[in-house]
């Protein structure tokens, strides 16, 4: 796919600070006069946001396969109607999560397998490449300390063993992904922001 813009993805478990950092990066780029869009998964488009409401509603009970297909349906609309058009118009697109999240949560967390999830990811992304991936790493103790402070959606309400598996899987996959920028979530907001800015500036040059 021809690209004029830049696609940046923030990956990691909840409560790692990735959403805060994505917003800070958006503001930084806007101040520099750079065209930027901040989006999220699931979500980003009208259809995808409605799917987000369904999949994260704690009152909804669904099978792992149903959950996976809902995430992939949301991603398909997100890519087709927001991400690809924005990149082709020269925008920097920042996404709070993308394909790796499905590999971690549904592939490993729901035990559907990495192979199946990767196959579906390839179908819905249509060859879209990510320019920079920031992986937010967090240890178990810090995650559970932070998670006590928040209301929980359907995924976050899973038991501790599920979330331990998510944190462990992210750590494992971060080490395997070529070129990923791993971030220690225990560092200060300013330290992390500066690291991200430095990496993004290198790409924009």
GROMACS .gro file of C-alpha atoms in nm, residues 13-84:
model
   72
   13UNK     CA    1  -0.185  -0.408   2.902
   14UNK     CA    2  -0.427  -0.163   3.059
   15UNK     CA    3  -0.295   0.077   3.323
   16UNK     CA    4   0.050   0.098   3.161
   17UNK     CA    5   0.010   0.466   3.074
   18UNK     CA    6  -0.007   0.411   2.698
   19UNK     CA    7  -0.329   0.611   2.654
   20UNK     CA    8  -0.183   0.908   2.841
   21UNK     CA    9   0.132   0.892   2.631
   22UNK     CA   10  -0.062   0.866   2.306
   23UNK     CA   11  -0.251   1.184   2.397
   24UNK     CA   12   0.071   1.364   2.490
   25UNK     CA   13   0.229   1.269   2.158
   26UNK     CA   14  -0.077   1.395   1.970
   27UNK     CA   15  -0.052   1.733   2.145
   28UNK     CA   16   0.320   1.753   2.079
   29UNK     CA   17   0.277   1.690   1.706
   30UNK     CA   18  -0.015   1.933   1.680
   31UNK     CA   19   0.200   2.209   1.830
   32UNK     CA   20   0.452   2.144   1.555
   33UNK     CA   21   0.183   2.187   1.292
   34UNK     CA   22   0.183   1.819   1.194
   35UNK     CA   23  -0.144   1.663   1.081
   36UNK     CA   24  -0.224   1.394   1.337
   37UNK     CA   25  -0.512   1.164   1.429
   38UNK     CA   26  -0.537   0.978   1.759
   39UNK     CA   27  -0.756   0.669   1.753
   40UNK     CA   28  -0.804   0.347   1.949
   41UNK     CA   29  -0.895  -0.020   1.923
   42UNK     CA   30  -1.159  -0.132   1.934
   43UNK     CA   31  -1.307   0.195   1.811
   44UNK     CA   32  -1.216   0.490   1.594
   45UNK     CA   33  -1.518   0.483   1.363
   46UNK     CA   34  -1.890   0.496   1.428
   47UNK     CA   35  -1.930   0.123   1.363
   48UNK     CA   36  -1.618   0.024   1.556
   49UNK     CA   37  -1.720   0.232   1.859
   50UNK     CA   38  -2.055   0.053   1.869
   51UNK     CA   39  -1.872  -0.281   1.858
   52UNK     CA   40  -1.650  -0.155   2.142
   53UNK     CA   41  -1.959  -0.095   2.356
   54UNK     CA   42  -2.074  -0.452   2.296
   55UNK     CA   43  -1.742  -0.627   2.350
   56UNK     CA   44  -1.647  -0.435   2.668
   57UNK     CA   45  -1.989  -0.432   2.836
   58UNK     CA   46  -1.953  -0.642   3.156
   59UNK     CA   47  -2.313  -0.759   3.120
   60UNK     CA   48  -2.244  -0.933   2.788
   61UNK     CA   49  -2.144  -1.299   2.788
   62UNK     CA   50  -1.980  -1.432   2.472
   63UNK     CA   51  -1.760  -1.714   2.351
   64UNK     CA   52  -1.389  -1.650   2.285
   65UNK     CA   53  -1.447  -1.694   1.911
   66UNK     CA   54  -1.733  -1.445   1.912
   67UNK     CA   55  -1.512  -1.198   2.099
   68UNK     CA   56  -1.230  -1.239   1.847
   69UNK     CA   57  -1.455  -1.187   1.545
   70UNK     CA   58  -1.605  -0.874   1.702
   71UNK     CA   59  -1.257  -0.728   1.753
   72UNK     CA   60  -1.159  -0.816   1.397
   73UNK     CA   61  -1.481  -0.670   1.257
   74UNK     CA   62  -1.411  -0.347   1.441
   75UNK     CA   63  -1.054  -0.348   1.308
   76UNK     CA   64  -1.168  -0.406   0.950
   77UNK     CA   65  -1.388  -0.095   0.959
   78UNK     CA   66  -1.122   0.101   1.147
   79UNK     CA   67  -0.854   0.026   0.887
   80UNK     CA   68  -1.076   0.077   0.582
   81UNK     CA   69  -1.254   0.394   0.690
   82UNK     CA   70  -1.008   0.577   0.913
   83UNK     CA   71  -0.648   0.453   0.927
   84UNK     CA   72  -0.570   0.389   0.559
   0.00000   0.00000   0.00000
